[in-house]
mmCIF file of C-alpha atoms in Angstrom:
data_model
loop_
_atom_site.group_PDB
_atom_site.id
_atom_site.type_symbol
_atom_site.label_atom_id
_atom_site.label_comp_id
_atom_site.label_asym_id
_atom_site.label_seq_id
_atom_site.Cartn_x
_atom_site.Cartn_y
_atom_site.Cartn_z
ATOM 1 C CA MET A 1 9.143 -65.893 3.607
ATOM 2 C CA LEU A 2 12.579 -64.484 2.431
ATOM 3 C CA GLU A 3 13.246 -64.461 -1.457
ATOM 4 C CA PRO A 4 16.007 -66.049 -2.914
ATOM 5 C CA THR A 5 18.925 -63.876 -3.649
ATOM 6 C CA TYR A 6 19.432 -65.302 -7.246
ATOM 7 C CA GLN A 7 16.899 -64.239 -9.984
ATOM 8 C CA VAL A 8 17.100 -64.837 -13.482
ATOM 9 C CA TRP A 9 17.037 -61.562 -15.135
ATOM 10 C CA PRO A 10 15.095 -60.798 -18.381
ATOM 11 C CA LEU A 11 17.133 -58.501 -20.755
ATOM 12 C CA PRO A 12 16.163 -55.034 -20.551
ATOM 13 C CA SER A 13 14.564 -54.400 -23.601
ATOM 14 C CA GLU A 14 11.918 -56.973 -23.058
ATOM 15 C CA GLU A 15 8.802 -57.477 -20.390
ATOM 16 C CA PRO A 16 9.693 -61.061 -18.676
ATOM 17 C CA LYS A 17 6.835 -63.401 -20.031
ATOM 18 C CA ASP A 18 6.278 -66.257 -17.258
ATOM 19 C CA TYR A 19 6.029 -69.601 -19.282
ATOM 20 C CA ALA A 20 5.264 -71.373 -16.307
ATOM 21 C CA LEU A 21 1.578 -70.446 -16.960
ATOM 22 C CA PRO A 22 -1.150 -72.521 -18.990
ATOM 23 C CA ASN A 23 -0.857 -72.280 -22.858
ATOM 24 C CA SER A 24 -2.652 -74.134 -25.977
ATOM 25 C CA SER A 25 -0.354 -76.998 -25.873
ATOM 26 C CA TRP A 26 -0.922 -78.082 -22.152
ATOM 27 C CA SER A 27 -2.981 -81.665 -22.147
ATOM 28 C CA GLU A 28 -5.851 -82.205 -20.141
ATOM 29 C CA ASP A 29 -3.488 -83.973 -17.718
ATOM 30 C CA MET A 30 -1.048 -80.737 -17.646
ATOM 31 C CA MET A 31 -4.283 -78.468 -16.464
ATOM 32 C CA ASP A 32 -5.725 -81.130 -14.040
ATOM 33 C CA GLN A 33 -2.130 -80.818 -12.182
ATOM 34 C CA PHE A 34 -1.914 -77.516 -12.584
ATOM 35 C CA ASP A 35 -5.385 -76.074 -11.290
ATOM 36 C CA LYS A 36 -4.711 -78.862 -8.190
ATOM 37 C CA PHE A 37 -1.815 -76.922 -7.540
ATOM 38 C CA MET A 38 -2.868 -73.725 -7.694
ATOM 39 C CA ALA A 39 -5.714 -74.733 -5.457
ATOM 40 C CA MET A 40 -3.514 -75.959 -2.765
ATOM 41 C CA SER A 41 -1.509 -72.353 -3.213
ATOM 42 C CA GLN A 42 -4.989 -70.388 -2.380
ATOM 43 C CA ASP A 43 -3.880 -70.438 1.600
ATOM 44 C CA GLY A 44 0.126 -70.120 0.753
ATOM 45 C CA THR A 45 0.956 -74.015 1.733
ATOM 46 C CA TRP A 46 2.558 -74.228 -2.016
ATOM 47 C CA ARG A 47 3.372 -71.408 -4.007
ATOM 48 C CA ARG A 48 3.949 -71.374 -7.678
ATOM 49 C CA ILE A 49 7.547 -70.444 -8.994
ATOM 50 C CA PRO A 50 7.417 -67.761 -12.126
ATOM 51 C CA SER A 51 9.756 -69.314 -15.060
ATOM 52 C CA HIS A 52 11.468 -66.709 -17.438
ATOM 53 C CA ARG A 53 13.033 -67.717 -21.075
ATOM 54 C CA HIS A 54 16.104 -64.851 -21.236
ATOM 55 C CA ILE A 55 19.265 -64.518 -18.705
ATOM 56 C CA LYS A 56 21.562 -61.807 -18.917
ATOM 57 C CA CYS A 57 24.758 -62.977 -19.873
ATOM 58 C CA SER A 58 28.382 -62.159 -21.342
ATOM 59 C CA VAL A 59 29.088 -64.231 -24.337
ATOM 60 C CA PRO A 60 31.911 -63.548 -26.846
ATOM 61 C CA GLU A 61 31.438 -61.243 -29.645
ATOM 62 C CA SER A 62 31.086 -63.993 -31.944
ATOM 63 C CA MET A 63 28.148 -65.868 -30.724
ATOM 64 C CA ARG A 64 26.436 -62.673 -29.782
ATOM 65 C CA GLN A 65 26.459 -61.924 -33.566
ATOM 66 C CA LYS A 66 25.341 -65.274 -34.145
ATOM 67 C CA LEU A 67 22.579 -65.056 -31.912
ATOM 68 C CA GLU A 68 21.453 -61.640 -33.572
ATOM 69 C CA GLU A 69 21.801 -62.731 -37.222
ATOM 70 C CA ASN A 70 19.532 -65.572 -36.301
ATOM 71 C CA ASN A 71 16.995 -63.199 -34.517
ATOM 72 C CA ARG A 72 17.767 -65.427 -31.238
ATOM 73 C CA GLU A 73 18.536 -64.008 -27.729
ATOM 74 C CA ILE A 74 20.135 -66.325 -24.962
ATOM 75 C CA GLN A 75 17.995 -68.211 -23.287
ATOM 76 C CA TYR A 76 17.636 -70.638 -20.565
ATOM 77 C CA PHE A 77 18.262 -74.342 -21.418
ATOM 78 C CA CYS A 78 14.818 -75.778 -20.272
ATOM 79 C CA ARG A 79 13.126 -72.719 -22.203
ATOM 80 C CA ASN A 80 15.141 -72.729 -25.324
ATOM 81 C CA ILE A 81 12.418 -74.278 -27.533
ATOM 82 C CA ASP A 82 10.197 -71.094 -29.184
ATOM 83 C CA MET A 83 6.959 -73.473 -30.233
ATOM 84 C CA GLU A 84 4.748 -73.972 -27.530
ATOM 85 C CA GLY A 85 4.378 -77.937 -26.494
ATOM 86 C CA LEU A 86 7.467 -78.978 -28.539
ATOM 87 C CA GLY A 87 10.393 -78.478 -25.690
ATOM 88 C CA PHE A 88 10.167 -78.760 -21.650
ATOM 89 C CA GLU A 89 6.504 -77.546 -20.869
ATOM 90 C CA TYR A 90 6.694 -77.434 -17.000
ATOM 91 C CA ALA A 91 5.322 -75.188 -14.104
ATOM 92 C CA MET A 92 6.917 -76.048 -10.549
ATOM 93 C CA PHE A 93 5.162 -75.073 -6.844
ATOM 94 C CA PHE A 94 7.070 -75.065 -3.851
ATOM 95 C CA ASN A 95 6.034 -75.753 -0.431
ATOM 96 C CA GLN A 96 8.343 -73.900 2.283
ATOM 97 C CA SER A 97 7.401 -76.246 5.419
ATOM 98 C CA GLN A 98 8.286 -79.439 3.226
ATOM 99 C CA LYS A 99 11.306 -78.113 1.723
ATOM 100 C CA ARG A 100 9.810 -79.432 -1.354
ATOM 101 C CA MET A 101 9.462 -78.336 -5.122
ATOM 102 C CA VAL A 102 6.861 -80.454 -7.788
ATOM 103 C CA CYS A 103 7.448 -79.898 -11.287
ATOM 104 C CA ILE A 104 4.858 -80.731 -13.281
ATOM 105 C CA PHE A 105 6.403 -81.722 -16.805
ATOM 106 C CA GLN A 106 4.622 -82.651 -20.255
ATOM 107 C CA PRO A 107 7.779 -83.150 -22.508
ATOM 108 C CA GLY A 108 7.582 -82.489 -26.109
ATOM 109 C CA PRO A 109 8.670 -84.312 -29.336
ATOM 110 C CA LEU A 110 11.977 -82.396 -29.528
ATOM 111 C CA LEU A 111 12.921 -84.030 -26.365
ATOM 112 C CA GLU A 112 13.190 -87.697 -27.759
ATOM 113 C CA GLY A 113 16.237 -90.179 -27.347
ATOM 114 C CA HIS A 114 15.004 -93.238 -28.671
ATOM 115 C CA PRO A 115 12.156 -93.422 -31.604
ATOM 116 C CA GLY A 116 9.194 -92.556 -29.017
ATOM 117 C CA ILE A 117 10.852 -92.329 -25.864
ATOM 118 C CA VAL A 118 11.903 -89.179 -24.100
ATOM 119 C CA HIS A 119 15.744 -88.493 -23.672
ATOM 120 C CA GLY A 120 17.690 -89.720 -20.777
ATOM 121 C CA GLY A 121 19.249 -86.035 -20.846
ATOM 122 C CA SER A 122 16.294 -84.512 -20.800
ATOM 123 C CA VAL A 123 15.075 -86.284 -17.603
ATOM 124 C CA ALA A 124 18.117 -85.744 -16.018
ATOM 125 C CA THR A 125 17.753 -81.788 -16.879
ATOM 126 C CA ILE A 126 14.130 -81.573 -15.380
ATOM 127 C CA LEU A 127 14.933 -83.423 -12.704
ATOM 128 C CA ASP A 128 18.450 -81.260 -11.877
ATOM 129 C CA ASN A 129 16.190 -77.880 -12.404
ATOM 130 C CA THR A 130 13.588 -79.199 -10.152
ATOM 131 C CA LEU A 131 16.003 -79.966 -7.573
ATOM 132 C CA ALA A 132 18.124 -76.427 -7.931
ATOM 133 C CA TRP A 133 15.225 -74.237 -7.873
ATOM 134 C CA CYS A 134 14.268 -76.448 -4.911
ATOM 135 C CA ALA A 135 17.726 -75.558 -3.006
ATOM 136 C CA ILE A 136 17.404 -71.976 -4.398
ATOM 137 C CA PHE A 137 14.030 -71.529 -2.857
ATOM 138 C CA ASP A 138 14.798 -73.341 0.315
ATOM 139 C CA THR A 139 18.330 -71.546 1.107
ATOM 140 C CA CYS A 140 17.770 -68.089 -0.646
ATOM 141 C CA GLY A 141 20.993 -68.568 -1.977
ATOM 142 C CA MET A 142 22.807 -69.033 -5.484
ATOM 143 C CA MET A 143 23.699 -72.523 -5.970
ATOM 144 C CA VAL A 144 25.372 -74.526 -8.500
ATOM 145 C CA THR A 145 24.959 -78.508 -9.206
ATOM 146 C CA ALA A 146 27.659 -80.581 -7.483
ATOM 147 C CA ASN A 147 26.466 -83.918 -8.355
ATOM 148 C CA LEU A 148 23.238 -85.481 -10.152
ATOM 149 C CA SER A 149 22.763 -88.851 -9.914
ATOM 150 C CA VAL A 150 19.483 -90.463 -11.889
ATOM 151 C CA ASN A 151 17.985 -93.828 -11.850
ATOM 152 C CA TYR A 152 15.716 -94.531 -14.715
ATOM 153 C CA ARG A 153 13.104 -97.240 -14.069
ATOM 154 C CA SER A 154 10.455 -96.789 -16.993
ATOM 155 C CA PRO A 155 10.434 -94.782 -20.056
ATOM 156 C CA ILE A 156 8.407 -91.499 -20.455
ATOM 157 C CA LEU A 157 6.686 -90.963 -23.513
ATOM 158 C CA PRO A 158 6.272 -87.592 -25.363
ATOM 159 C CA GLY A 159 3.171 -85.494 -24.635
ATOM 160 C CA SER A 160 2.529 -87.588 -21.435
ATOM 161 C CA VAL A 161 2.645 -85.700 -18.097
ATOM 162 C CA VAL A 162 4.937 -86.838 -15.012
ATOM 163 C CA LEU A 163 5.415 -85.266 -11.646
ATOM 164 C CA VAL A 164 8.779 -84.502 -10.479
ATOM 165 C CA ASP A 165 8.601 -84.249 -6.919
ATOM 166 C CA GLY A 166 12.242 -83.100 -5.372
ATOM 167 C CA LYS A 167 12.698 -81.902 -1.582
ATOM 168 C CA VAL A 168 15.523 -81.211 0.183
ATOM 169 C CA ASP A 169 16.972 -83.777 2.679
ATOM 170 C CA ARG A 170 19.719 -81.918 4.422
ATOM 171 C CA ILE A 171 22.102 -79.371 4.877
ATOM 172 C CA GLU A 172 25.574 -79.665 5.471
ATOM 173 C CA GLY A 173 27.816 -76.369 5.376
ATOM 174 C CA ARG A 174 27.312 -75.343 1.884
ATOM 175 C CA LYS A 175 26.301 -78.395 0.892
ATOM 176 C CA THR A 176 22.548 -79.133 0.102
ATOM 177 C CA PHE A 177 21.653 -82.611 -0.610
ATOM 178 C CA LEU A 178 18.451 -83.502 -2.267
ATOM 179 C CA CYS A 179 16.097 -86.168 -3.887
ATOM 180 C CA ALA A 180 13.523 -86.393 -6.351
ATOM 181 C CA GLN A 181 10.863 -88.793 -7.886
ATOM 182 C CA VAL A 182 9.692 -88.882 -11.425
ATOM 183 C CA GLN A 183 6.318 -90.698 -11.410
ATOM 184 C CA SER A 184 3.026 -90.578 -13.531
ATOM 185 C CA VAL A 185 0.415 -88.332 -12.679
ATOM 186 C CA ASP A 186 -1.780 -91.207 -11.016
ATOM 187 C CA GLY A 187 1.058 -92.123 -9.051
ATOM 188 C CA GLN A 188 0.864 -95.606 -10.395
ATOM 189 C CA THR A 189 4.557 -95.844 -12.492
ATOM 190 C CA LEU A 190 7.708 -94.641 -11.062
ATOM 191 C CA HIS A 191 9.723 -93.185 -14.020
ATOM 192 C CA ALA A 192 13.109 -92.140 -12.378
ATOM 193 C CA GLU A 193 14.470 -91.390 -8.948
ATOM 194 C CA GLY A 194 17.237 -89.029 -8.577
ATOM 195 C CA THR A 195 19.429 -87.040 -5.851
ATOM 196 C CA GLY A 196 21.249 -84.148 -6.262
ATOM 197 C CA ARG A 197 24.120 -81.961 -4.588
ATOM 198 C CA LYS A 198 24.240 -78.592 -4.457
ATOM 199 C CA ALA A 199 26.929 -76.330 -3.163
ATOM 200 C CA THR A 200 26.191 -72.563 -2.472
ATOM 201 C CA VAL A 201 28.258 -70.057 -4.235
ATOM 202 C CA VAL A 202 29.792 -67.542 -1.828
ATOM 203 C CA MET B 1 33.463 -104.385 -37.678
ATOM 204 C CA LEU B 2 30.147 -105.706 -36.520
ATOM 205 C CA GLU B 3 27.673 -102.561 -37.115
ATOM 206 C CA PRO B 4 25.108 -101.950 -34.249
ATOM 207 C CA THR B 5 21.970 -103.501 -34.761
ATOM 208 C CA TYR B 6 20.398 -99.843 -33.407
ATOM 209 C CA GLN B 7 19.894 -97.170 -35.703
ATOM 210 C CA VAL B 8 18.544 -93.373 -36.035
ATOM 211 C CA TRP B 9 16.354 -93.986 -39.094
ATOM 212 C CA PRO B 10 15.965 -90.853 -41.250
ATOM 213 C CA LEU B 11 12.365 -89.569 -41.750
ATOM 214 C CA PRO B 12 11.598 -90.946 -45.399
ATOM 215 C CA SER B 13 10.804 -87.476 -47.000
ATOM 216 C CA GLU B 14 14.093 -86.145 -46.317
ATOM 217 C CA GLU B 15 17.884 -87.174 -47.632
ATOM 218 C CA PRO B 16 19.546 -87.559 -43.860
ATOM 219 C CA LYS B 17 22.074 -84.895 -43.175
ATOM 220 C CA ASP B 18 25.202 -85.711 -41.220
ATOM 221 C CA TYR B 19 25.469 -82.916 -38.046
ATOM 222 C CA ALA B 20 28.805 -84.161 -36.924
ATOM 223 C CA LEU B 21 30.444 -82.527 -39.731
ATOM 224 C CA PRO B 22 32.125 -78.736 -39.552
ATOM 225 C CA ASN B 23 30.103 -75.968 -40.040
ATOM 226 C CA SER B 24 30.838 -72.107 -39.814
ATOM 227 C CA SER B 25 29.861 -71.893 -36.072
ATOM 228 C CA TRP B 26 32.553 -74.104 -34.952
ATOM 229 C CA SER B 27 35.411 -72.617 -33.335
ATOM 230 C CA GLU B 28 39.142 -73.188 -33.963
ATOM 231 C CA ASP B 29 39.503 -75.363 -31.027
ATOM 232 C CA MET B 30 36.761 -77.283 -32.403
ATOM 233 C CA MET B 31 38.289 -77.883 -35.723
ATOM 234 C CA ASP B 32 41.661 -78.381 -34.329
ATOM 235 C CA GLN B 33 40.295 -81.337 -32.497
ATOM 236 C CA PHE B 34 38.154 -82.558 -35.613
ATOM 237 C CA ASP B 35 41.076 -82.560 -37.630
ATOM 238 C CA LYS B 36 43.520 -84.561 -35.075
ATOM 239 C CA PHE B 37 40.677 -87.294 -34.241
ATOM 240 C CA MET B 38 40.199 -87.509 -38.307
ATOM 241 C CA ALA B 39 43.552 -87.982 -38.918
ATOM 242 C CA MET B 40 43.955 -90.607 -36.176
ATOM 243 C CA SER B 41 40.951 -92.459 -38.042
ATOM 244 C CA GLN B 42 42.987 -93.019 -41.538
ATOM 245 C CA ASP B 43 44.271 -96.387 -39.986
ATOM 246 C CA GLY B 44 40.712 -97.469 -38.856
ATOM 247 C CA THR B 45 41.913 -96.972 -35.078
ATOM 248 C CA TRP B 46 39.343 -94.213 -34.648
ATOM 249 C CA ARG B 47 36.008 -94.202 -36.830
ATOM 250 C CA ARG B 48 34.108 -91.091 -36.782
ATOM 251 C CA ILE B 49 29.917 -91.404 -35.909
ATOM 252 C CA PRO B 50 27.695 -89.636 -38.091
ATOM 253 C CA SER B 51 24.696 -87.689 -36.026
ATOM 254 C CA HIS B 52 21.184 -87.253 -37.891
ATOM 255 C CA ARG B 53 18.383 -85.132 -36.470
ATOM 256 C CA HIS B 54 15.437 -87.021 -37.522
ATOM 257 C CA ILE B 55 13.720 -90.359 -35.683
ATOM 258 C CA LYS B 56 11.125 -92.227 -37.155
ATOM 259 C CA CYS B 57 8.675 -92.115 -34.282
ATOM 260 C CA SER B 58 5.112 -92.418 -33.307
ATOM 261 C CA VAL B 59 3.383 -89.957 -31.738
ATOM 262 C CA PRO B 60 -0.432 -88.732 -30.510
ATOM 263 C CA GLU B 61 -2.103 -87.110 -33.646
ATOM 264 C CA SER B 62 -2.398 -83.860 -31.693
ATOM 265 C CA MET B 63 1.106 -83.463 -31.050
ATOM 266 C CA ARG B 64 1.823 -84.298 -35.037
ATOM 267 C CA GLN B 65 -0.637 -81.581 -35.742
ATOM 268 C CA LYS B 66 1.442 -79.172 -33.579
ATOM 269 C CA LEU B 67 4.798 -80.116 -35.308
ATOM 270 C CA GLU B 68 3.305 -79.489 -38.868
ATOM 271 C CA GLU B 69 1.958 -76.124 -37.581
ATOM 272 C CA ASN B 70 5.422 -75.174 -36.823
ATOM 273 C CA ASN B 71 7.235 -76.693 -39.539
ATOM 274 C CA ARG B 72 8.803 -78.922 -37.480
ATOM 275 C CA GLU B 73 9.599 -82.492 -37.535
ATOM 276 C CA ILE B 74 10.240 -85.085 -34.579
ATOM 277 C CA GLN B 75 14.172 -84.403 -33.723
ATOM 278 C CA TYR B 76 16.840 -86.098 -31.535
ATOM 279 C CA PHE B 77 16.797 -84.138 -28.560
ATOM 280 C CA CYS B 78 20.580 -83.265 -28.793
ATOM 281 C CA ARG B 79 19.936 -81.939 -32.595
ATOM 282 C CA ASN B 80 16.789 -79.982 -31.847
ATOM 283 C CA ILE B 81 18.046 -76.327 -32.403
ATOM 284 C CA ASP B 82 17.955 -75.248 -35.742
ATOM 285 C CA MET B 83 20.382 -72.844 -35.846
ATOM 286 C CA GLU B 84 24.152 -73.418 -36.110
ATOM 287 C CA GLY B 85 26.207 -72.834 -33.394
ATOM 288 C CA LEU B 86 23.132 -72.495 -30.865
ATOM 289 C CA GLY B 87 22.749 -75.325 -29.235
ATOM 290 C CA PHE B 88 24.415 -78.818 -28.969
ATOM 291 C CA GLU B 89 27.755 -78.763 -31.774
ATOM 292 C CA TYR B 90 29.568 -82.178 -31.730
ATOM 293 C CA ALA B 91 31.188 -84.915 -33.181
ATOM 294 C CA MET B 92 31.843 -88.326 -32.139
ATOM 295 C CA PHE B 93 34.845 -90.555 -32.642
ATOM 296 C CA PHE B 94 34.639 -94.288 -31.569
ATOM 297 C CA ASN B 95 37.572 -96.447 -30.939
ATOM 298 C CA GLN B 96 36.729 -100.429 -30.913
ATOM 299 C CA SER B 97 39.926 -101.641 -29.614
ATOM 300 C CA GLN B 98 39.873 -99.238 -26.371
ATOM 301 C CA LYS B 99 36.134 -99.398 -26.178
ATOM 302 C CA ARG B 100 35.963 -95.863 -25.910
ATOM 303 C CA MET B 101 34.044 -92.768 -27.502
ATOM 304 C CA VAL B 102 35.584 -89.465 -27.691
ATOM 305 C CA CYS B 103 33.107 -86.510 -28.251
ATOM 306 C CA ILE B 104 34.003 -83.086 -29.143
ATOM 307 C CA PHE B 105 31.472 -80.920 -27.698
ATOM 308 C CA GLN B 106 31.251 -76.979 -28.399
ATOM 309 C CA PRO B 107 27.993 -75.691 -26.450
ATOM 310 C CA GLY B 108 25.777 -73.026 -27.777
ATOM 311 C CA PRO B 109 24.277 -69.969 -25.886
ATOM 312 C CA LEU B 110 20.784 -71.846 -25.815
ATOM 313 C CA LEU B 111 22.641 -74.207 -22.903
ATOM 314 C CA GLU B 112 23.064 -72.288 -20.314
ATOM 315 C CA GLY B 113 21.709 -72.398 -17.182
ATOM 316 C CA HIS B 114 23.412 -69.638 -14.523
ATOM 317 C CA PRO B 115 24.100 -66.618 -17.038
ATOM 318 C CA GLY B 116 27.658 -67.410 -18.515
ATOM 319 C CA ILE B 117 27.661 -71.332 -17.751
ATOM 320 C CA VAL B 118 26.409 -74.256 -19.453
ATOM 321 C CA HIS B 119 23.038 -76.101 -17.808
ATOM 322 C CA GLY B 120 23.937 -79.317 -15.790
ATOM 323 C CA GLY B 121 21.244 -80.965 -17.815
ATOM 324 C CA SER B 122 22.995 -79.812 -20.795
ATOM 325 C CA VAL B 123 26.332 -81.735 -19.426
ATOM 326 C CA ALA B 124 24.749 -84.672 -18.319
ATOM 327 C CA THR B 125 22.803 -84.972 -21.697
ATOM 328 C CA ILE B 126 26.246 -84.707 -23.809
ATOM 329 C CA LEU B 127 27.522 -87.309 -21.092
ATOM 330 C CA ASP B 128 24.662 -89.523 -21.390
ATOM 331 C CA ASN B 129 24.791 -89.490 -24.937
ATOM 332 C CA THR B 130 28.312 -90.357 -25.306
ATOM 333 C CA LEU B 131 28.001 -93.136 -23.144
ATOM 334 C CA ALA B 132 24.936 -94.477 -24.905
ATOM 335 C CA TRP B 133 26.371 -94.299 -28.420
ATOM 336 C CA CYS B 134 29.703 -95.767 -26.865
ATOM 337 C CA ALA B 135 27.475 -98.941 -25.363
ATOM 338 C CA ILE B 136 25.517 -99.192 -28.432
ATOM 339 C CA PHE B 137 28.926 -99.796 -31.012
ATOM 340 C CA ASP B 138 30.900 -101.762 -28.620
ATOM 341 C CA THR B 139 28.046 -104.100 -28.097
ATOM 342 C CA CYS B 140 25.964 -103.433 -31.243
ATOM 343 C CA GLY B 141 23.062 -103.422 -29.446
ATOM 344 C CA MET B 142 19.813 -101.308 -28.516
ATOM 345 C CA MET B 143 20.261 -99.773 -25.200
ATOM 346 C CA VAL B 144 18.741 -98.053 -22.975
ATOM 347 C CA THR B 145 19.776 -95.475 -19.891
ATOM 348 C CA ALA B 146 19.296 -97.560 -16.293
ATOM 349 C CA ASN B 147 21.520 -95.074 -14.422
ATOM 350 C CA LEU B 148 23.692 -91.593 -14.884
ATOM 351 C CA SER B 149 25.573 -89.972 -12.401
ATOM 352 C CA VAL B 150 27.749 -86.848 -12.744
ATOM 353 C CA ASN B 151 30.350 -84.957 -10.783
ATOM 354 C CA TYR B 152 30.484 -81.510 -11.873
ATOM 355 C CA ARG B 153 33.801 -79.837 -10.820
ATOM 356 C CA SER B 154 34.145 -76.453 -13.140
ATOM 357 C CA PRO B 155 31.570 -74.647 -15.067
ATOM 358 C CA ILE B 156 31.852 -74.956 -18.942
ATOM 359 C CA LEU B 157 31.435 -71.810 -20.575
ATOM 360 C CA PRO B 158 29.207 -71.338 -23.889
ATOM 361 C CA GLY B 159 31.324 -71.469 -26.874
ATOM 362 C CA SER B 160 34.388 -73.266 -25.364
ATOM 363 C CA VAL B 161 35.398 -76.653 -26.776
ATOM 364 C CA VAL B 162 35.665 -79.326 -24.301
ATOM 365 C CA LEU B 163 36.272 -83.205 -24.384
ATOM 366 C CA VAL B 164 33.642 -86.147 -23.448
ATOM 367 C CA ASP B 165 35.992 -88.967 -23.118
ATOM 368 C CA GLY B 166 34.139 -91.981 -22.540
ATOM 369 C CA LYS B 167 34.558 -96.068 -22.226
ATOM 370 C CA VAL B 168 33.194 -99.242 -21.162
ATOM 371 C CA ASP B 169 34.208 -100.404 -17.985
ATOM 372 C CA ARG B 170 32.440 -103.742 -18.033
ATOM 373 C CA ILE B 171 29.521 -106.072 -19.231
ATOM 374 C CA GLU B 172 27.755 -107.891 -16.738
ATOM 375 C CA GLY B 173 24.727 -110.022 -18.702
ATOM 376 C CA ARG B 174 22.454 -107.177 -20.069
ATOM 377 C CA LYS B 175 24.286 -104.367 -18.138
ATOM 378 C CA THR B 176 27.128 -102.170 -19.973
ATOM 379 C CA PHE B 177 29.031 -100.057 -17.133
ATOM 380 C CA LEU B 178 30.686 -97.124 -18.533
ATOM 381 C CA CYS B 179 32.683 -93.993 -17.094
ATOM 382 C CA ALA B 180 33.678 -90.730 -18.481
ATOM 383 C CA GLN B 181 35.497 -87.613 -18.213
ATOM 384 C CA VAL B 182 34.807 -83.953 -19.337
ATOM 385 C CA GLN B 183 37.959 -81.903 -19.738
ATOM 386 C CA SER B 184 39.350 -78.948 -21.700
ATOM 387 C CA VAL B 185 40.771 -79.646 -24.939
ATOM 388 C CA ASP B 186 44.372 -78.917 -23.003
ATOM 389 C CA GLY B 187 43.649 -81.615 -20.536
ATOM 390 C CA GLN B 188 44.217 -78.993 -17.791
ATOM 391 C CA THR B 189 40.584 -78.467 -16.684
ATOM 392 C CA LEU B 190 38.500 -81.559 -15.544
ATOM 393 C CA HIS B 191 35.019 -79.859 -15.986
ATOM 394 C CA ALA B 192 32.799 -82.910 -14.770
ATOM 395 C CA GLU B 193 33.211 -86.962 -14.263
ATOM 396 C CA GLY B 194 30.140 -89.570 -14.776
ATOM 397 C CA THR B 195 29.437 -92.870 -14.787
ATOM 398 C CA GLY B 196 26.483 -94.874 -16.389
ATOM 399 C CA ARG B 197 24.789 -97.993 -16.641
ATOM 400 C CA LYS B 198 22.762 -99.420 -20.099
ATOM 401 C CA ALA B 199 20.799 -101.758 -20.183
ATOM 402 C CA THR B 200 20.222 -103.888 -23.219
ATOM 403 C CA VAL B 201 16.672 -104.359 -24.666
ATOM 404 C CA VAL B 202 16.044 -107.692 -25.755
#
């Protein structure tokens, strides 16, 4: 299988930690789903996608100072909460033959909008993220998002676990069209549906 | 002017801090825009919208414990980064007669996706947030997002300042249709365009 040319680069000072592995904040539902997809990865049908926090990037000097003062480094948006279980907890699995990426997602209490409901922006973020990595792994190219459209069907509660199930619909030149559904783990509740268009960066 | 019935409730233990006021991380561009809209608010045409971090909410006991262990409280998604300048820095101004909300937005380095570029999910989030509060203040009702669609035109750099300019297009029963543009402060660069549909919660 071809490896994508795009990577998340760890900062050189640090061993890259893989955040797409279980931690103590993961609920039973989250562990059940993770174990299920790990089992399906045994024969290579599915593949777990590692996830890192740090990216290498040029920022203005003033911003670099601000980060250093706060003992922080540049962090990927979906991994920018330091404490386990409070932000985006997720693990993604890719199925090459189906051109499909499933993200097991446990949103934390810092992702709220209305009291007791995950913010629409958090849902859009995990959906965009899932589709982005699906396109990257399918085409092995670096991608940017050209369009994202989300229909919200029912609220997601912090601490619950949902499956973001995304796949490549078609590719037209530099454009990759994808779609996704966000469902409860029992498949009984459709929380959101979305489509995305990615553009290869040449 | 009618006040919206929906409020962000501060936790009782704490005086609500208003985060839509200048802090030392705000750039000159950010301050210029803020001062401009404050000046336009003198005669009541525009109105600055306060923004708080904490919301009152019921969460599972295990999650409450996790928050307490980490000395954190439940926080609104767009205000969940503790350090000034690293996450979402923004201030919103509402114009009732134009049914329009302008959000001055300075994304921090923890909102990145690709190295050096603000994550598409961060852009979707601030757009959703601007449209949500625009609908809430226009209709004085509690709203949830039913649809969000974003076309990404050009990347936004961390530390830059952009204007999210949203307005109500039309209202049909419980549905409020809105649109927004995300532009550079000089109006020369269109970063994104979006539409949203909000549903009144009855």
